[in-house]
PDB file of C-alpha atoms in Angstrom:
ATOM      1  CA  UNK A1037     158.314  97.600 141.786  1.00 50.00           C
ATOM      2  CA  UNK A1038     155.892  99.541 139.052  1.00 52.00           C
ATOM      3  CA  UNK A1039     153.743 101.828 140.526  1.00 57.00           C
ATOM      4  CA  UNK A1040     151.726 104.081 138.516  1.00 58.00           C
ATOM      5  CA  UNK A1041     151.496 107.507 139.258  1.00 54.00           C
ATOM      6  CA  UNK A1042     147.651 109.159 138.959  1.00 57.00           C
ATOM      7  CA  UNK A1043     146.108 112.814 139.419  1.00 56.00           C
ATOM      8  CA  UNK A1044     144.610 112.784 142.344  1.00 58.00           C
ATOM      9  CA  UNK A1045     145.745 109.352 143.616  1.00 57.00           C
ATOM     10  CA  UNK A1046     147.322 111.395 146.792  1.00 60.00           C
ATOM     11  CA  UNK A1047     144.263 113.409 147.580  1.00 60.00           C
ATOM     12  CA  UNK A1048     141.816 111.067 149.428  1.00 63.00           C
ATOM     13  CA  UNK A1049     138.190 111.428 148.087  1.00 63.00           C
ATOM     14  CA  UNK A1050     139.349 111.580 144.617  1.00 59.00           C
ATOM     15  CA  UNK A1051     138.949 109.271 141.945  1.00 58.00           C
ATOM     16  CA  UNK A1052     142.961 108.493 140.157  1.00 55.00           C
ATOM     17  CA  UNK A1053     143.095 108.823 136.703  1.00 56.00           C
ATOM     18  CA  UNK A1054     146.152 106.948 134.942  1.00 53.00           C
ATOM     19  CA  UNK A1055     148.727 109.878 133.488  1.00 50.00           C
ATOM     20  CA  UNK A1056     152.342 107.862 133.453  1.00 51.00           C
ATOM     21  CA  UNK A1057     154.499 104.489 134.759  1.00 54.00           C
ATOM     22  CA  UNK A1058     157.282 107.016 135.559  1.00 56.00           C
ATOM     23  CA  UNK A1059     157.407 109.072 138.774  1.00 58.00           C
ATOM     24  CA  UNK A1060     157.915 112.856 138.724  1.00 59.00           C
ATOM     25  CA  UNK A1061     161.214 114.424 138.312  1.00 58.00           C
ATOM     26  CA  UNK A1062     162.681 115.424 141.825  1.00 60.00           C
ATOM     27  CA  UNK A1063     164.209 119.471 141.808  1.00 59.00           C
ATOM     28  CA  UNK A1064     167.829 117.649 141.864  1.00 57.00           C
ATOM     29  CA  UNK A1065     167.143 115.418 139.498  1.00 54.00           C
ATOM     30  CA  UNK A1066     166.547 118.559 137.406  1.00 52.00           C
ATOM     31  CA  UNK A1067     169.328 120.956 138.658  1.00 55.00           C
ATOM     32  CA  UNK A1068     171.457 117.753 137.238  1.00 56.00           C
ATOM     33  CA  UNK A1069     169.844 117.822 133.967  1.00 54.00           C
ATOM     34  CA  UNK A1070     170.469 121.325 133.581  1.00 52.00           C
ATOM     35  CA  UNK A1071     174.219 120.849 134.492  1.00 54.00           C
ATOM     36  CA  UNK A1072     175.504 118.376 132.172  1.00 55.00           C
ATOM     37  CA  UNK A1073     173.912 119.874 129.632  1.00 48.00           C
ATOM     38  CA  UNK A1074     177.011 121.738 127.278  1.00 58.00           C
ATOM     39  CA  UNK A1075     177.449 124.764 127.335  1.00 72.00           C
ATOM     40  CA  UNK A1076     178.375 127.073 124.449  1.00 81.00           C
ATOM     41  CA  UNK A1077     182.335 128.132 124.092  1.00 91.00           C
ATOM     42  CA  UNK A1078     183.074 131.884 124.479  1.00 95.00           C
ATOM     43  CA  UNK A1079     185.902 134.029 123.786  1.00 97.00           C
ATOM     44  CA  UNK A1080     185.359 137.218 126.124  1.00 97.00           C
ATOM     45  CA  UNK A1081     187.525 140.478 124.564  1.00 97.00           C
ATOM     46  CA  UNK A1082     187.526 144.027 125.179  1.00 98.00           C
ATOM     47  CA  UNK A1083     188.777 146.962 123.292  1.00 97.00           C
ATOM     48  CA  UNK A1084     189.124 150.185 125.360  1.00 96.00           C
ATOM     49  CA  UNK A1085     185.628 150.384 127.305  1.00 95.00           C
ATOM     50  CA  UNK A1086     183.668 147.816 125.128  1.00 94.00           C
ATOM     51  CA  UNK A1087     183.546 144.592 126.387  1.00 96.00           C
ATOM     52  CA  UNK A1088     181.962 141.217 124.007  1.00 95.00           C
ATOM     53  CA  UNK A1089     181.813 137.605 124.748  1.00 95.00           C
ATOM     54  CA  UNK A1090     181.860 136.110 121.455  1.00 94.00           C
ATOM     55  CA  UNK A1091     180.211 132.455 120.538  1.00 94.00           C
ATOM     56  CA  UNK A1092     182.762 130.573 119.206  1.00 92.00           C
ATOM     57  CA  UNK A1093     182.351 129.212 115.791  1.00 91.00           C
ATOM     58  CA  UNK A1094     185.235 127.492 113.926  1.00 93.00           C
ATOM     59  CA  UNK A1095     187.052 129.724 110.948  1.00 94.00           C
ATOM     60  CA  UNK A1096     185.373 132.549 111.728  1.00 95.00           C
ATOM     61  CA  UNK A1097     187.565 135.446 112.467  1.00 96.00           C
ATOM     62  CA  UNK A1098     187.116 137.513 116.120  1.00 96.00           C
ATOM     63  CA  UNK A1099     185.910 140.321 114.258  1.00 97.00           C
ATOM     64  CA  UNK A1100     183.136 138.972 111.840  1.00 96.00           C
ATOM     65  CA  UNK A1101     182.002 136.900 114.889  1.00 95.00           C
ATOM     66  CA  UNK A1102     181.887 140.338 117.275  1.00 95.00           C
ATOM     67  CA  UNK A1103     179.930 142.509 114.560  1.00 95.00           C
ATOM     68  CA  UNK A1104     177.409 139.646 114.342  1.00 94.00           C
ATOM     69  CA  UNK A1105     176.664 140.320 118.333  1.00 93.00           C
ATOM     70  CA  UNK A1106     176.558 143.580 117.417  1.00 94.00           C
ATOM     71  CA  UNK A1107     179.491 144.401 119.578  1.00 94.00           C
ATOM     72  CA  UNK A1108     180.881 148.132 118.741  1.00 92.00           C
ATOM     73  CA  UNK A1109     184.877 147.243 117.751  1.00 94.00           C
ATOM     74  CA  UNK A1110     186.392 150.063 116.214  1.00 97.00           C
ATOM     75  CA  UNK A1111     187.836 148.312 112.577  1.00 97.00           C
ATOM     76  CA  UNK A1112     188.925 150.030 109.683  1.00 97.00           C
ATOM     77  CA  UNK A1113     191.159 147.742 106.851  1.00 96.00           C
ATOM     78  CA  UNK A1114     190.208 144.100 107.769  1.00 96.00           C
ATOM     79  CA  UNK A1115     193.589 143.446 106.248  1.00 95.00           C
ATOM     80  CA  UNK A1116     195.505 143.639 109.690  1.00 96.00           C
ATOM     81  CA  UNK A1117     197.794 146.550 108.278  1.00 95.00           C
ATOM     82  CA  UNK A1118     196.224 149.719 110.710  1.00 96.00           C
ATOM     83  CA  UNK A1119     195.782 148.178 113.725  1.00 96.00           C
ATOM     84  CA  UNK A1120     192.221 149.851 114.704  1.00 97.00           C
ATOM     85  CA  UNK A1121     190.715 145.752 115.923  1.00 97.00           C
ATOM     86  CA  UNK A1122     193.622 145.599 118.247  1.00 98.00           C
ATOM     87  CA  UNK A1123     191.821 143.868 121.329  1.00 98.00           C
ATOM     88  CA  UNK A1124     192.188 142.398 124.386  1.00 98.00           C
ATOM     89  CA  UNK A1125     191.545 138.466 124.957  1.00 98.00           C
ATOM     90  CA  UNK A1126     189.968 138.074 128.834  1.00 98.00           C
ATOM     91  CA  UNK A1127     189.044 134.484 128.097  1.00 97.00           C
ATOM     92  CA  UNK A1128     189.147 132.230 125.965  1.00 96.00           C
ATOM     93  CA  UNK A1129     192.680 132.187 124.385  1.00 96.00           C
ATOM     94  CA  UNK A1130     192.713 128.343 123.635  1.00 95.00           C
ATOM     95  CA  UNK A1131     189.732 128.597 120.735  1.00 96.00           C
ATOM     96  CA  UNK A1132     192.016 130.986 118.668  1.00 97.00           C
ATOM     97  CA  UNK A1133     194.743 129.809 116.208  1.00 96.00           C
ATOM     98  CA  UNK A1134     198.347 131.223 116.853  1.00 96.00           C
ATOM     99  CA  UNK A1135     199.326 134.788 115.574  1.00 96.00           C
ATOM    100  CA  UNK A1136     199.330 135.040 112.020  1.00 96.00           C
ATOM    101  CA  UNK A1137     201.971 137.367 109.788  1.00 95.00           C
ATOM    102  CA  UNK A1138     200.084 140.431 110.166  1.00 95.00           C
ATOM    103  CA  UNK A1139     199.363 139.962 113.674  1.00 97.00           C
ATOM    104  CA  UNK A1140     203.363 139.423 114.171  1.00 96.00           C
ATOM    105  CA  UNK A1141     204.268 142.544 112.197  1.00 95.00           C
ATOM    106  CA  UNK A1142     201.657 144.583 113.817  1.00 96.00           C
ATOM    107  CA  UNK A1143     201.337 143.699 117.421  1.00 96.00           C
ATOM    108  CA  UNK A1144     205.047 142.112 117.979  1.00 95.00           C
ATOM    109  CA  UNK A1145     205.274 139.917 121.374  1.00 94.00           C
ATOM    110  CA  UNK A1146     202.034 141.897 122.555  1.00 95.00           C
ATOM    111  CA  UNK A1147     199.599 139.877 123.876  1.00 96.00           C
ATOM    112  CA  UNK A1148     197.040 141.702 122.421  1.00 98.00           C
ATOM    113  CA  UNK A1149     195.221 140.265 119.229  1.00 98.00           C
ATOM    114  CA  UNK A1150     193.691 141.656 115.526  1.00 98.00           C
ATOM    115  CA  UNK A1151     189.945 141.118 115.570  1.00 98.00           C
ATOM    116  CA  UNK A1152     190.268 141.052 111.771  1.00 98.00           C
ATOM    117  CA  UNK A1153     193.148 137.984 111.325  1.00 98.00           C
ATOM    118  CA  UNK A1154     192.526 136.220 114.953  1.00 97.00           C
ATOM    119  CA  UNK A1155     190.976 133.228 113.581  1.00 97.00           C
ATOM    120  CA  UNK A1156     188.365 130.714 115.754  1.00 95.00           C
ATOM    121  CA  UNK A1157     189.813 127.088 115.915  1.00 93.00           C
ATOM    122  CA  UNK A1158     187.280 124.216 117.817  1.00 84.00           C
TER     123      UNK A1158
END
């Protein structure tokens, strides 16, 4: 069945005026729009009392991804050698690449990470 749906053709008295073939979206229809829409990936770190969740964009490392949210990590070398990025990972573990040499030499078996060498991998 096509019905056309008009302003005003549910208020007697008034004269319908032809707007669209297609009736109006229903709240759940919406609500289920909204939900299978994707939603970004984060990775969610802290380091002492600063907590970031992170976008995750591929071959970017933790730490150049954090200082573009304008999260404060404490850094110093970028080279992985001092140690100062050491964070925690909250969430979000599976959109990093393994530990790299550094991280190894630094960190050990820790589960902790280097902002600086903990690359993002989508």
């Amino acid at each position: 069945m096509n019905k056309n749906w008009t302003v005003g053709s549910l208020i007697p008295g008034k004269e319908a005026r032809f707007i669209s073939e297609k009736p109006p979206v229903r709240s759940a229809e919406v609500k289920r729009q909204k939900t299978e829409m994707p939603q970004q990936a984060i990775v969610e770190l802290r380091q002492g009392n600063t907590s970031c969740s992170v976008p995750v964009s591929s071959g970017t490392t933790l730490l150049d991804a954090a200082l573009k949210q304008e999260c404060g990590i404490q850094y110093k070398c970028r080279k992985g050698t001092c140690g100062q990025c050491a964070v925690e990972i909250v969430s979000g573990t599976s959109y990093l690449l393994g530990k790299n040499e550094a991280e190894q030499k630094k960190l050990g078996s820790s589960t902790l990470r280097l902002a600086c060498q903990s690359v993002i991998n989508v």
